[in-house]
JSON list of C-alpha atoms in Angstrom, two decimals:
[
{"chain": "A", "resi": 17, "resn": "MET", "atom": "CA", "xyz": [10.39, -14.03, -7.76]},
{"chain": "A", "resi": 18, "resn": "ILE", "atom": "CA", "xyz": [10.90, -12.10, -3.94]},
{"chain": "A", "resi": 19, "resn": "THR", "atom": "CA", "xyz": [8.44, -10.16, -2.18]},
{"chain": "A", "resi": 20, "resn": "ILE", "atom": "CA", "xyz": [9.08, -6.46, -0.65]},
{"chain": "A", "resi": 21, "resn": "LYS", "atom": "CA", "xyz": [7.15, -4.50, 1.52]},
{"chain": "A", "resi": 22, "resn": "ILE", "atom": "CA", "xyz": [7.69, -1.46, 2.05]},
{"chain": "A", "resi": 23, "resn": "GLY", "atom": "CA", "xyz": [5.64, 1.55, 4.57]},
{"chain": "A", "resi": 24, "resn": "GLY", "atom": "CA", "xyz": [3.31, 3.48, 2.91]},
{"chain": "A", "resi": 25, "resn": "SER", "atom": "CA", "xyz": [5.36, 6.83, 4.11]},
{"chain": "A", "resi": 26, "resn": "VAL", "atom": "CA", "xyz": [8.32, 5.87, 2.57]},
{"chain": "A", "resi": 27, "resn": "VAL", "atom": "CA", "xyz": [7.20, 5.90, -0.95]},
{"chain": "A", "resi": 28, "resn": "ASP", "atom": "CA", "xyz": [7.77, 10.25, -0.92]},
{"chain": "A", "resi": 29, "resn": "ASP", "atom": "CA", "xyz": [11.01, 9.90, 0.27]},
{"chain": "A", "resi": 30, "resn": "LEU", "atom": "CA", "xyz": [13.06, 6.12, -1.66]},
{"chain": "A", "resi": 31, "resn": "HIS", "atom": "CA", "xyz": [16.22, 6.97, -1.55]},
{"chain": "A", "resi": 32, "resn": "PRO", "atom": "CA", "xyz": [18.12, 6.71, -4.85]},
{"chain": "A", "resi": 33, "resn": "SER", "atom": "CA", "xyz": [20.16, 3.77, -3.90]},
{"chain": "A", "resi": 34, "resn": "THR", "atom": "CA", "xyz": [17.45, 1.55, -2.61]},
{"chain": "A", "resi": 35, "resn": "ILE", "atom": "CA", "xyz": [15.85, 2.70, -6.12]},
{"chain": "A", "resi": 36, "resn": "ALA", "atom": "CA", "xyz": [18.68, 0.92, -7.54]},
{"chain": "A", "resi": 37, "resn": "ASP", "atom": "CA", "xyz": [18.50, -1.87, -5.72]},
{"chain": "A", "resi": 38, "resn": "ILE", "atom": "CA", "xyz": [15.20, -2.94, -6.01]},
{"chain": "A", "resi": 39, "resn": "LYS", "atom": "CA", "xyz": [15.85, -2.09, -10.01]},
{"chain": "A", "resi": 40, "resn": "LYS", "atom": "CA", "xyz": [18.67, -4.64, -10.01]},
{"chain": "A", "resi": 41, "resn": "VAL", "atom": "CA", "xyz": [17.07, -7.19, -8.24]},
{"chain": "A", "resi": 42, "resn": "ALA", "atom": "CA", "xyz": [13.50, -6.95, -10.42]},
{"chain": "A", "resi": 43, "resn": "GLU", "atom": "CA", "xyz": [16.29, -7.27, -13.80]},
{"chain": "A", "resi": 44, "resn": "SER", "atom": "CA", "xyz": [17.75, -10.98, -11.89]},
{"chain": "A", "resi": 45, "resn": "GLU", "atom": "CA", "xyz": [14.52, -11.91, -10.02]},
{"chain": "A", "resi": 46, "resn": "GLY", "atom": "CA", "xyz": [11.91, -9.66, -10.92]},
{"chain": "A", "resi": 47, "resn": "ILE", "atom": "CA", "xyz": [9.94, -8.96, -7.29]},
{"chain": "A", "resi": 48, "resn": "ILE", "atom": "CA", "xyz": [6.20, -8.58, -6.15]},
{"chain": "A", "resi": 49, "resn": "LEU", "atom": "CA", "xyz": [6.76, -4.41, -4.65]},
{"chain": "A", "resi": 50, "resn": "VAL", "atom": "CA", "xyz": [3.96, -4.60, -1.41]},
{"chain": "A", "resi": 51, "resn": "HIS", "atom": "CA", "xyz": [2.63, -1.50, -0.40]},
{"chain": "A", "resi": 52, "resn": "GLY", "atom": "CA", "xyz": [2.03, 0.20, 2.89]},
{"chain": "A", "resi": 53, "resn": "GLY", "atom": "CA", "xyz": [-0.27, 3.37, 3.42]},
{"chain": "A", "resi": 54, "resn": "GLY", "atom": "CA", "xyz": [-2.55, 3.53, 6.35]},
{"chain": "A", "resi": 55, "resn": "LYS", "atom": "CA", "xyz": [-0.87, 7.13, 7.80]},
{"chain": "A", "resi": 56, "resn": "GLU", "atom": "CA", "xyz": [-2.19, 8.47, 4.11]},
{"chain": "A", "resi": 57, "resn": "VAL", "atom": "CA", "xyz": [-5.51, 7.30, 5.33]},
{"chain": "A", "resi": 58, "resn": "THR", "atom": "CA", "xyz": [-5.68, 8.61, 8.62]},
{"chain": "A", "resi": 59, "resn": "LYS", "atom": "CA", "xyz": [-4.62, 12.18, 6.39]},
{"chain": "A", "resi": 60, "resn": "VAL", "atom": "CA", "xyz": [-7.27, 11.66, 3.77]},
{"chain": "A", "resi": 61, "resn": "CYS", "atom": "CA", "xyz": [-10.12, 10.72, 6.29]},
{"chain": "A", "resi": 62, "resn": "GLU", "atom": "CA", "xyz": [-9.34, 13.30, 8.51]},
{"chain": "A", "resi": 63, "resn": "GLN", "atom": "CA", "xyz": [-9.92, 15.76, 5.53]},
{"chain": "A", "resi": 64, "resn": "LEU", "atom": "CA", "xyz": [-12.89, 14.25, 4.30]},
{"chain": "A", "resi": 65, "resn": "GLY", "atom": "CA", "xyz": [-14.49, 14.81, 7.60]},
{"chain": "A", "resi": 66, "resn": "LYS", "atom": "CA", "xyz": [-14.56, 11.04, 8.55]},
{"chain": "A", "resi": 67, "resn": "GLU", "atom": "CA", "xyz": [-13.10, 10.57, 12.25]},
{"chain": "A", "resi": 68, "resn": "PRO", "atom": "CA", "xyz": [-10.61, 7.18, 11.69]},
{"chain": "A", "resi": 69, "resn": "LYS", "atom": "CA", "xyz": [-11.24, 4.24, 14.59]},
{"chain": "A", "resi": 70, "resn": "PHE", "atom": "CA", "xyz": [-9.05, 2.32, 15.58]},
{"chain": "A", "resi": 71, "resn": "VAL", "atom": "CA", "xyz": [-9.72, -1.27, 18.33]},
{"chain": "A", "resi": 72, "resn": "THR", "atom": "CA", "xyz": [-7.33, -2.77, 20.47]},
{"chain": "A", "resi": 73, "resn": "SER", "atom": "CA", "xyz": [-7.59, -7.01, 20.25]},
{"chain": "A", "resi": 74, "resn": "PRO", "atom": "CA", "xyz": [-6.69, -8.31, 23.97]},
{"chain": "A", "resi": 75, "resn": "SER", "atom": "CA", "xyz": [-3.51, -9.42, 23.13]},
{"chain": "A", "resi": 76, "resn": "GLY", "atom": "CA", "xyz": [-2.46, -5.15, 22.60]},
{"chain": "A", "resi": 77, "resn": "ILE", "atom": "CA", "xyz": [-3.11, -5.13, 18.57]},
{"chain": "A", "resi": 78, "resn": "LYS", "atom": "CA", "xyz": [-3.78, -1.72, 17.24]},
{"chain": "A", "resi": 79, "resn": "SER", "atom": "CA", "xyz": [-6.35, -2.54, 14.05]},
{"chain": "A", "resi": 80, "resn": "ARG", "atom": "CA", "xyz": [-8.35, 0.19, 12.25]},
{"chain": "A", "resi": 81, "resn": "TYR", "atom": "CA", "xyz": [-12.04, -0.31, 12.66]},
{"chain": "A", "resi": 82, "resn": "THR", "atom": "CA", "xyz": [-12.98, 0.11, 8.73]},
{"chain": "A", "resi": 83, "resn": "ASP", "atom": "CA", "xyz": [-16.72, 0.40, 8.50]},
{"chain": "A", "resi": 84, "resn": "LYS", "atom": "CA", "xyz": [-18.05, 0.72, 4.75]},
{"chain": "A", "resi": 85, "resn": "GLU", "atom": "CA", "xyz": [-16.70, 4.29, 3.84]},
{"chain": "A", "resi": 86, "resn": "THR", "atom": "CA", "xyz": [-13.47, 3.61, 5.07]},
{"chain": "A", "resi": 87, "resn": "ALA", "atom": "CA", "xyz": [-13.07, 0.63, 3.12]},
{"chain": "A", "resi": 88, "resn": "GLU", "atom": "CA", "xyz": [-13.98, 3.58, -0.08]},
{"chain": "A", "resi": 89, "resn": "ILE", "atom": "CA", "xyz": [-11.67, 6.04, 1.28]},
{"chain": "A", "resi": 90, "resn": "PHE", "atom": "CA", "xyz": [-8.84, 3.24, 1.73]},
{"chain": "A", "resi": 91, "resn": "THR", "atom": "CA", "xyz": [-9.40, 1.28, -1.55]},
{"chain": "A", "resi": 92, "resn": "MET", "atom": "CA", "xyz": [-8.85, 4.90, -3.35]},
{"chain": "A", "resi": 93, "resn": "VAL", "atom": "CA", "xyz": [-5.76, 6.08, -1.29]},
{"chain": "A", "resi": 94, "resn": "MET", "atom": "CA", "xyz": [-3.95, 3.08, -1.40]},
{"chain": "A", "resi": 95, "resn": "SER", "atom": "CA", "xyz": [-4.81, 1.73, -5.14]},
{"chain": "A", "resi": 96, "resn": "GLY", "atom": "CA", "xyz": [-4.90, 5.26, -6.00]},
{"chain": "A", "resi": 97, "resn": "ARG", "atom": "CA", "xyz": [-2.73, 7.63, -5.04]},
{"chain": "A", "resi": 98, "resn": "ILE", "atom": "CA", "xyz": [-0.19, 5.51, -3.51]},
{"chain": "A", "resi": 99, "resn": "ASN", "atom": "CA", "xyz": [-0.07, 2.35, -5.81]},
{"chain": "A", "resi": 100, "resn": "LYS", "atom": "CA", "xyz": [-0.30, 4.81, -9.62]},
{"chain": "A", "resi": 101, "resn": "THR", "atom": "CA", "xyz": [2.51, 7.37, -7.53]},
{"chain": "A", "resi": 102, "resn": "ILE", "atom": "CA", "xyz": [4.71, 4.03, -6.61]},
{"chain": "A", "resi": 103, "resn": "VAL", "atom": "CA", "xyz": [4.10, 2.94, -10.07]},
{"chain": "A", "resi": 104, "resn": "GLN", "atom": "CA", "xyz": [5.06, 6.01, -11.64]},
{"chain": "A", "resi": 105, "resn": "MET", "atom": "CA", "xyz": [7.94, 6.26, -9.54]},
{"chain": "A", "resi": 106, "resn": "LEU", "atom": "CA", "xyz": [9.31, 2.83, -10.97]},
{"chain": "A", "resi": 107, "resn": "GLN", "atom": "CA", "xyz": [8.75, 3.32, -14.66]},
{"chain": "A", "resi": 108, "resn": "LYS", "atom": "CA", "xyz": [10.60, 6.92, -14.02]},
{"chain": "A", "resi": 109, "resn": "ASN", "atom": "CA", "xyz": [13.74, 5.09, -12.86]},
{"chain": "A", "resi": 110, "resn": "GLY", "atom": "CA", "xyz": [13.35, 1.55, -15.80]},
{"chain": "A", "resi": 111, "resn": "ILE", "atom": "CA", "xyz": [11.75, -0.58, -14.06]},
{"chain": "A", "resi": 112, "resn": "ASN", "atom": "CA", "xyz": [8.69, -2.00, -15.74]},
{"chain": "A", "resi": 113, "resn": "ALA", "atom": "CA", "xyz": [5.86, -1.84, -13.51]},
{"chain": "A", "resi": 114, "resn": "ILE", "atom": "CA", "xyz": [1.97, -2.63, -12.81]},
{"chain": "A", "resi": 115, "resn": "GLY", "atom": "CA", "xyz": [-0.09, -1.72, -9.79]},
{"chain": "A", "resi": 116, "resn": "ILE", "atom": "CA", "xyz": [-2.92, -3.62, -9.18]},
{"chain": "A", "resi": 117, "resn": "SER", "atom": "CA", "xyz": [-4.70, -4.14, -5.57]},
{"chain": "A", "resi": 118, "resn": "GLY", "atom": "CA", "xyz": [-6.01, -7.77, -3.56]},
{"chain": "A", "resi": 119, "resn": "VAL", "atom": "CA", "xyz": [-9.18, -7.60, -5.38]},
{"chain": "A", "resi": 120, "resn": "ASP", "atom": "CA", "xyz": [-8.14, -7.40, -8.85]},
{"chain": "A", "resi": 121, "resn": "ALA", "atom": "CA", "xyz": [-8.33, -11.17, -10.41]},
{"chain": "A", "resi": 122, "resn": "LYS", "atom": "CA", "xyz": [-9.37, -11.85, -6.80]},
{"chain": "A", "resi": 123, "resn": "ILE", "atom": "CA", "xyz": [-5.20, -11.73, -5.88]},
{"chain": "A", "resi": 124, "resn": "ILE", "atom": "CA", "xyz": [-6.28, -12.04, -1.95]},
{"chain": "A", "resi": 125, "resn": "ARG", "atom": "CA", "xyz": [-9.48, -13.73, -0.83]},
{"chain": "A", "resi": 126, "resn": "ALA", "atom": "CA", "xyz": [-10.94, -13.60, 3.02]},
{"chain": "A", "resi": 127, "resn": "ASP", "atom": "CA", "xyz": [-13.32, -14.28, 4.87]},
{"chain": "A", "resi": 128, "resn": "ARG", "atom": "CA", "xyz": [-14.50, -11.38, 7.48]},
{"chain": "A", "resi": 129, "resn": "LYS", "atom": "CA", "xyz": [-13.25, -11.89, 11.00]},
{"chain": "A", "resi": 130, "resn": "LYS", "atom": "CA", "xyz": [-16.02, -12.85, 13.57]}
]
């Protein structure tokens, strides 16, 4: 099993050769395709009138500040629009796929940073 990470902005513009490569790996070894989508989350937040907030750590790493409303938008965009667009694209190209999020079956568990 191989894990491949793609950025959310890549989803709408995946090159056919990239899809062919993903298909080849999926058929021979199996893949877990992980996607981003922060820019799309920001866009939808702005469309809904929710100003995105970002924080910078002491070491200079910029992160999204995610309150409850932003978390709901994040879930809607990532698990809804982006995830399902990827699944549809893979299925269209003969790659059997399902889309899940980290909360499904408690795949990802984490503690809030204090």
